[in-house]
Amino acid sequence: MSTTAPPTRGNGTRSATQRLRVGGYALGAYLLRRLVITAVLLLGVTAVTFLLVQLVPGDSMTATLSEAALQDPEIVAAYRERWGLDEPLHVQYLVYLQNVLTGDLGVSQQTGRSVLGDLMTYVPATLEIALPAMLLSLLIGVAVGLYAAVRHGRAGDQVVRAGTLLGLSTPPFWLSLVVLYVFFFVLGVSPSGGRLSTYWVPPEQVTGVMSLDALLAGEPAMAWDAVQHAVLPVLVLTVLTVATLVRFVRSAMLEVLDQDYIRAARAKGLPGRTVLLSHVLRAGLVPVITVSGLAFAALLSGTVLVEQIFSWPGVGQYAYRAAAALDMPAILGVSLFVAVVYTVVNLIVDLLYGLIDPRIRLS
């Protein structure tokens, strides 16, 4: 006669708790592993950035200091001491790393200000148009891509495919010029460019986002003016990003719709909306997250042509001017910023993988 007691409710509760605890440990280990990898990647980025300075023909000091500064022995000596130029290469890298860690990215030759201060000014401007463009692109891209996948081979799918092909084939500068011509010159319903009309005095920078700073300064009319100036750049960036997202969403959803468990869910009589939202959409989001992360990083790292045409003082325009003037500290600062953006976005994408797909989290 067996003496084994039947499973009790208490034992079942403990098992569930243990499973949750194991899952929590796995998630913690996954997060820790990703953070360590991200730190190593960022260290590698600083090494590559440092080597870029060494690849500049001639002395890096001559590429950084002006002609007048090079004629002053005190300035030259101070610069060499600050960046450790009289030391071996590995010591110079450690000095450079120490300066980067303390936020010292040098002084821009164009603006005469610290590169970090310039980035703190230009990055929020880019964020002001990149974030709304990305959110709109995700909403439209997922909805239209899912619709095209469900309507595969029908007229709606063909229209969506033609629209995405047109969006991907359109050059950003051409679309910017057309949008500016139609909405500003022909219809007269939008400002021509810039972040604010000339009759406004820009508010004191708090967040760097013009509309938010205007609201914080108690100027709702100025905030509305800032929003109107951001509409056209956001529209162009959204159109360009949506075209890419729709194609990836459609492809990912088509692959999921062809799986056996989707057919089984439908055979059990589950409502079509439940199958799409609970099974198809979640399973198809993993590749979509990858593309979305790369698209958002591209928007944050600067859309040079769009910012240039709309006179939007963002990271792209700052990088363009730095490259045109061979402003080495600014170029290195922007390069480091772009690398950090891609690294952090990849980290967030990896974390989202783990949250959406338990198999990745526990693997």
Coordinates of C-alpha atoms in Angstrom, one line a residue:
M1 CA 0.0 0.0 0.0
S2 CA 1.4 3.3 -1.0
T3 CA 2.1 5.8 1.7
T4 CA 2.6 8.8 -0.7
A5 CA 0.3 11.6 0.2
P6 CA -1.7 13.2 -2.5
P7 CA -0.6 16.7 -3.6
T8 CA -2.1 19.3 -1.4
R9 CA -3.0 22.9 -2.1
G10 CA -0.1 24.0 0.0
N11 CA 2.4 21.9 -1.9
G12 CA 1.0 23.3 -5.2
T13 CA 1.3 26.9 -3.9
R14 CA 4.9 26.2 -2.9
S15 CA 5.7 24.8 -6.3
A16 CA 4.2 27.9 -8.0
T17 CA 6.3 30.1 -5.7
Q18 CA 9.4 28.1 -6.5
R19 CA 8.7 28.4 -10.2
L20 CA 8.3 32.2 -9.9
R21 CA 11.5 32.4 -7.8
V22 CA 13.4 30.4 -10.4
G23 CA 12.0 32.7 -13.2
G24 CA 13.0 35.8 -11.2
Y25 CA 16.5 34.5 -10.8
A26 CA 16.7 33.7 -14.5
L27 CA 15.5 37.1 -15.4
G28 CA 18.0 38.7 -13.0
A29 CA 20.8 36.7 -14.4
Y30 CA 19.7 37.6 -17.9
L31 CA 19.6 41.3 -17.1
L32 CA 23.0 41.1 -15.4
R33 CA 24.6 39.3 -18.3
R34 CA 23.2 41.9 -20.8
L35 CA 24.4 44.8 -18.6
V36 CA 27.9 43.4 -18.5
I37 CA 28.0 42.9 -22.2
T38 CA 26.7 46.4 -22.7
A39 CA 29.5 47.8 -20.5
V40 CA 32.1 45.9 -22.5
L41 CA 30.6 47.2 -25.8
L42 CA 30.8 50.8 -24.5
L43 CA 34.4 50.3 -23.5
G44 CA 35.1 49.0 -27.0
V45 CA 33.4 52.1 -28.4
T46 CA 35.7 54.4 -26.5
A47 CA 38.7 52.4 -27.8
V48 CA 37.5 52.7 -31.4
T49 CA 36.8 56.4 -30.9
F50 CA 40.3 56.9 -29.5
L51 CA 41.8 55.1 -32.4
L52 CA 40.0 57.4 -34.8
V53 CA 41.9 60.3 -33.3
Q54 CA 45.1 58.5 -33.8
L55 CA 44.3 57.9 -37.5
V56 CA 44.0 61.6 -38.2
P57 CA 47.0 62.6 -40.4
G58 CA 49.5 64.5 -38.3
D59 CA 49.2 65.5 -34.7
S60 CA 45.7 65.3 -33.3
M61 CA 46.5 68.5 -31.5
T62 CA 46.8 70.4 -34.7
A63 CA 43.4 69.1 -35.8
T64 CA 41.8 70.3 -32.6
L65 CA 43.5 73.6 -31.7
S66 CA 43.2 76.7 -33.8
E67 CA 46.2 78.3 -35.5
A68 CA 46.3 81.1 -32.9
A69 CA 46.2 78.5 -30.1
L70 CA 49.0 76.5 -31.7
Q71 CA 51.3 79.6 -31.5
D72 CA 50.8 79.9 -27.7
P73 CA 53.3 77.5 -25.9
E74 CA 51.2 77.6 -22.7
I75 CA 48.1 76.5 -24.5
V76 CA 50.0 73.7 -26.3
A77 CA 51.6 72.5 -23.0
A78 CA 48.3 72.6 -21.2
Y79 CA 46.6 70.7 -24.0
R80 CA 49.4 68.0 -24.0
E81 CA 49.1 67.6 -20.3
R82 CA 45.3 67.4 -20.3
W83 CA 45.2 64.6 -22.9
G84 CA 48.5 63.0 -21.9
L85 CA 50.0 63.4 -25.4
D86 CA 53.6 63.1 -24.0
E87 CA 52.7 59.7 -22.6
P88 CA 52.6 56.2 -24.3
L89 CA 49.6 55.3 -26.3
H90 CA 47.9 53.1 -23.7
V91 CA 48.4 55.9 -21.1
Q92 CA 46.8 58.4 -23.5
Y93 CA 43.8 56.0 -23.9
L94 CA 43.4 55.9 -20.1
V95 CA 43.5 59.6 -19.9
Y96 CA 41.0 59.8 -22.7
L97 CA 38.8 57.3 -21.0
Q98 CA 39.0 59.2 -17.7
N99 CA 38.0 62.4 -19.5
V100 CA 35.1 60.7 -21.2
L101 CA 33.9 59.2 -17.9
T102 CA 33.9 62.6 -16.3
G103 CA 32.0 64.1 -19.3
D104 CA 34.9 66.0 -20.8
L105 CA 34.6 65.5 -24.6
G106 CA 36.6 68.5 -25.5
V107 CA 35.6 71.9 -26.8
S108 CA 33.9 72.4 -30.2
Q109 CA 35.9 74.7 -32.6
Q110 CA 32.6 76.0 -34.1
T111 CA 30.7 77.0 -31.1
G112 CA 33.5 77.4 -28.6
R113 CA 31.5 75.5 -26.0
S114 CA 32.0 72.0 -24.6
V115 CA 30.9 69.2 -26.9
L116 CA 28.9 67.7 -24.1
G117 CA 27.0 71.0 -23.6
D118 CA 26.3 71.1 -27.3
L119 CA 25.0 67.6 -27.3
M120 CA 22.8 68.4 -24.3
T121 CA 21.3 71.2 -26.5
Y122 CA 21.0 69.3 -29.8
V123 CA 19.9 65.9 -28.6
P124 CA 16.6 67.1 -27.0
A125 CA 15.8 68.9 -30.3
T126 CA 16.2 65.6 -32.2
L127 CA 14.3 63.8 -29.5
E128 CA 11.4 66.2 -30.0
I129 CA 10.8 65.0 -33.5
A130 CA 12.2 61.4 -33.3
L131 CA 10.0 60.2 -30.4
P132 CA 6.6 61.3 -31.8
A133 CA 7.7 60.0 -35.3
M134 CA 8.6 56.6 -33.7
L135 CA 5.4 56.3 -31.7
L136 CA 3.3 57.1 -34.7
S137 CA 5.3 54.7 -36.9
L138 CA 4.8 51.9 -34.5
L139 CA 1.0 52.4 -34.2
I140 CA 0.5 52.8 -37.9
G141 CA 3.1 50.2 -38.9
V142 CA 1.8 47.4 -36.7
A143 CA -1.9 48.1 -37.6
V144 CA -1.3 48.3 -41.3
G145 CA 1.2 45.4 -41.4
L146 CA -1.2 43.1 -39.5
Y147 CA -4.1 44.2 -41.8
A148 CA -2.0 43.4 -44.9
A149 CA -1.0 40.0 -43.5
V150 CA -4.6 39.0 -42.7
R151 CA -5.6 40.2 -46.2
H152 CA -2.7 38.4 -47.8
G153 CA -3.1 38.3 -51.6
R154 CA -6.2 40.5 -51.7
A155 CA -6.7 44.0 -53.0
G156 CA -5.9 45.6 -49.5
D157 CA -2.6 43.8 -49.3
Q158 CA -1.6 44.9 -52.8
V159 CA -2.4 48.5 -52.0
V160 CA -0.3 48.3 -48.8
R161 CA 2.6 46.7 -50.6
A162 CA 2.5 49.4 -53.3
G163 CA 2.4 52.1 -50.7
T164 CA 5.4 50.7 -48.8
L165 CA 7.4 50.4 -52.0
L166 CA 6.6 54.0 -52.8
G167 CA 7.7 55.0 -49.3
L168 CA 10.9 53.1 -49.4
S169 CA 11.8 54.5 -52.8
T170 CA 11.2 58.1 -51.8
P171 CA 14.4 60.0 -51.0
P172 CA 14.1 61.8 -47.6
F173 CA 15.3 65.2 -49.0
W174 CA 12.8 65.0 -51.9
L175 CA 9.9 64.2 -49.6
S176 CA 10.9 67.0 -47.2
L177 CA 11.0 69.5 -50.1
V178 CA 7.6 68.4 -51.4
V179 CA 5.9 68.5 -48.0
L180 CA 7.4 71.9 -47.3
Y181 CA 6.2 73.2 -50.7
V182 CA 2.7 71.9 -50.3
F183 CA 2.0 72.7 -46.7
F184 CA 3.9 76.0 -46.4
F185 CA 4.0 77.6 -49.9
V186 CA 0.7 76.3 -51.5
L187 CA -1.6 75.8 -48.5
G188 CA 0.0 78.1 -46.0
V189 CA -1.0 76.0 -43.1
S190 CA 2.5 75.3 -41.7
P191 CA 5.6 77.2 -40.7
S192 CA 8.6 77.1 -43.1
G193 CA 11.2 75.7 -40.7
G194 CA 13.0 76.1 -37.4
R195 CA 11.7 75.3 -33.9
L196 CA 9.9 78.6 -33.2
S197 CA 8.6 81.7 -35.0
T198 CA 10.9 84.7 -35.0
Y199 CA 8.6 86.9 -32.9
W200 CA 9.1 84.5 -29.9
V201 CA 12.0 84.7 -27.6
P202 CA 13.1 81.1 -26.8
P203 CA 12.3 80.1 -23.2
E204 CA 15.0 79.1 -20.8
Q205 CA 16.2 75.6 -21.4
V206 CA 15.0 73.2 -18.8
T207 CA 14.3 70.0 -20.7
G208 CA 15.6 71.1 -24.1
V209 CA 12.2 70.2 -25.7
M210 CA 10.9 73.6 -26.9
S211 CA 7.2 72.8 -26.4
L212 CA 7.7 71.5 -22.8
D213 CA 10.0 74.4 -21.9
A214 CA 7.4 76.9 -23.2
L215 CA 4.7 75.3 -21.1
L216 CA 7.0 75.4 -18.1
A217 CA 7.6 79.1 -18.8
G218 CA 3.8 79.6 -18.7
E219 CA 3.6 80.3 -22.5
P220 CA 1.0 77.9 -24.0
A221 CA 0.8 79.9 -27.2
M222 CA 4.5 79.6 -27.7
A223 CA 4.2 75.8 -26.9
W224 CA 1.6 75.5 -29.7
D225 CA 3.8 77.4 -32.1
A226 CA 6.6 74.9 -31.3
V227 CA 4.3 72.0 -31.9
Q228 CA 3.3 73.5 -35.3
H229 CA 6.9 73.8 -36.3
A230 CA 7.6 70.1 -35.4
V231 CA 4.6 68.7 -37.4
L232 CA 6.2 68.6 -40.8
P233 CA 9.6 67.0 -39.7
V234 CA 7.6 64.5 -37.7
L235 CA 5.4 63.8 -40.7
V236 CA 8.3 63.1 -43.0
L237 CA 10.1 60.9 -40.5
T238 CA 6.9 59.0 -39.9
V239 CA 6.3 58.3 -43.5
L240 CA 9.8 57.1 -44.1
T241 CA 9.8 54.9 -41.0
V242 CA 6.3 53.4 -41.5
A243 CA 7.2 52.1 -44.9
T244 CA 10.0 50.0 -43.4
L245 CA 8.0 48.8 -40.4
V246 CA 4.9 47.8 -42.4
R247 CA 7.0 45.4 -44.6
F248 CA 8.6 43.8 -41.6
V249 CA 5.3 43.5 -39.6
R250 CA 3.6 42.0 -42.6
S251 CA 6.4 39.4 -43.2
A252 CA 6.5 38.5 -39.5
M253 CA 2.8 38.1 -39.2
L254 CA 2.5 36.0 -42.3
E255 CA 5.0 33.6 -40.9
V256 CA 3.1 33.3 -37.6
L257 CA -0.2 32.9 -39.4
D258 CA 1.1 29.8 -41.1
Q259 CA 2.0 28.0 -37.9
D260 CA 0.1 24.9 -36.7
Y261 CA -0.9 26.3 -33.3
I262 CA -2.7 29.2 -35.0
R263 CA -4.7 26.8 -37.0
A264 CA -5.4 24.8 -33.8
A265 CA -6.6 28.0 -32.1
R266 CA -9.0 28.7 -34.9
A267 CA -10.1 25.1 -35.0
K268 CA -11.1 25.3 -31.3
G269 CA -13.4 28.1 -32.2
L270 CA -11.5 31.1 -30.7
P271 CA -12.7 34.4 -32.0
G272 CA -10.6 35.9 -34.8
R273 CA -9.7 39.0 -32.8
T274 CA -8.5 36.8 -29.8
V275 CA -6.3 34.7 -32.1
L276 CA -4.8 37.8 -33.7
L277 CA -4.1 39.9 -30.6
S278 CA -3.2 37.0 -28.2
H279 CA -1.3 34.6 -30.4
V280 CA -0.3 36.1 -33.8
L281 CA 0.6 39.6 -32.6
R282 CA 2.7 38.6 -29.6
A283 CA 4.6 35.9 -31.5
G284 CA 5.3 38.2 -34.4
L285 CA 6.6 41.1 -32.3
V286 CA 10.1 39.8 -31.8
P287 CA 11.5 40.6 -35.2
V288 CA 9.4 43.8 -35.3
I289 CA 11.1 45.0 -32.1
T290 CA 14.5 44.5 -33.7
V291 CA 13.6 46.7 -36.6
S292 CA 11.9 49.2 -34.4
G293 CA 15.0 49.5 -32.2
L294 CA 17.3 50.1 -35.2
A295 CA 14.8 52.6 -36.7
F296 CA 14.6 54.6 -33.4
A297 CA 18.4 54.6 -33.1
A298 CA 18.7 55.9 -36.6
L299 CA 16.2 58.7 -35.8
L300 CA 18.0 59.6 -32.6
S301 CA 21.5 59.6 -34.2
G302 CA 20.4 62.3 -36.6
T303 CA 18.4 62.6 -39.7
V304 CA 20.8 65.0 -41.5
L305 CA 18.8 65.8 -44.6
V306 CA 15.5 66.3 -42.9
E307 CA 17.0 68.5 -40.2
Q308 CA 18.9 70.5 -42.7
I309 CA 15.9 71.2 -44.9
F310 CA 13.6 72.1 -42.0
S311 CA 16.4 74.1 -40.3
W312 CA 15.9 71.9 -37.3
P313 CA 18.9 72.3 -34.9
G314 CA 19.3 68.6 -34.0
V315 CA 22.1 66.1 -33.8
G316 CA 22.1 65.6 -37.6
Q317 CA 22.6 69.2 -38.4
Y318 CA 25.3 69.5 -35.7
A319 CA 27.1 66.5 -37.1
Y320 CA 26.9 67.9 -40.6
R321 CA 28.4 71.2 -39.6
A322 CA 31.1 69.5 -37.6
A323 CA 32.1 67.3 -40.6
A324 CA 32.0 70.2 -43.0
A325 CA 34.3 72.3 -40.7
L326 CA 36.5 69.3 -39.6
D327 CA 35.6 70.0 -36.0
M328 CA 37.3 66.9 -34.6
P329 CA 36.1 67.2 -31.0
A330 CA 32.5 67.6 -32.2
I331 CA 32.8 64.7 -34.7
L332 CA 34.2 62.4 -32.0
G333 CA 31.5 63.5 -29.5
V334 CA 28.8 62.8 -32.1
S335 CA 30.4 59.4 -33.0
L336 CA 30.5 58.4 -29.3
F337 CA 26.9 59.5 -28.8
V338 CA 25.7 57.5 -31.8
A339 CA 27.5 54.5 -30.6
V340 CA 26.1 54.8 -27.2
V341 CA 22.6 55.2 -28.6
Y342 CA 22.8 52.0 -30.7
T343 CA 24.3 50.1 -27.7
V344 CA 21.6 51.2 -25.3
V345 CA 18.8 50.6 -27.8
N346 CA 20.2 47.1 -28.5
L347 CA 20.2 46.5 -24.7
I348 CA 16.5 47.6 -24.5
V349 CA 15.6 45.4 -27.4
D350 CA 17.3 42.4 -25.8
L351 CA 15.4 43.0 -22.6
L352 CA 12.1 43.3 -24.5
Y353 CA 12.9 39.9 -26.1
G354 CA 13.1 38.4 -22.7
L355 CA 9.9 40.0 -21.6
I356 CA 7.9 39.0 -24.7
D357 CA 9.3 35.5 -25.3
P358 CA 10.0 33.4 -22.1
R359 CA 12.1 30.9 -24.2
I360 CA 14.7 33.6 -24.8
R361 CA 14.7 34.7 -21.2
L362 CA 15.3 31.1 -19.9
S363 CA 17.7 30.1 -22.6

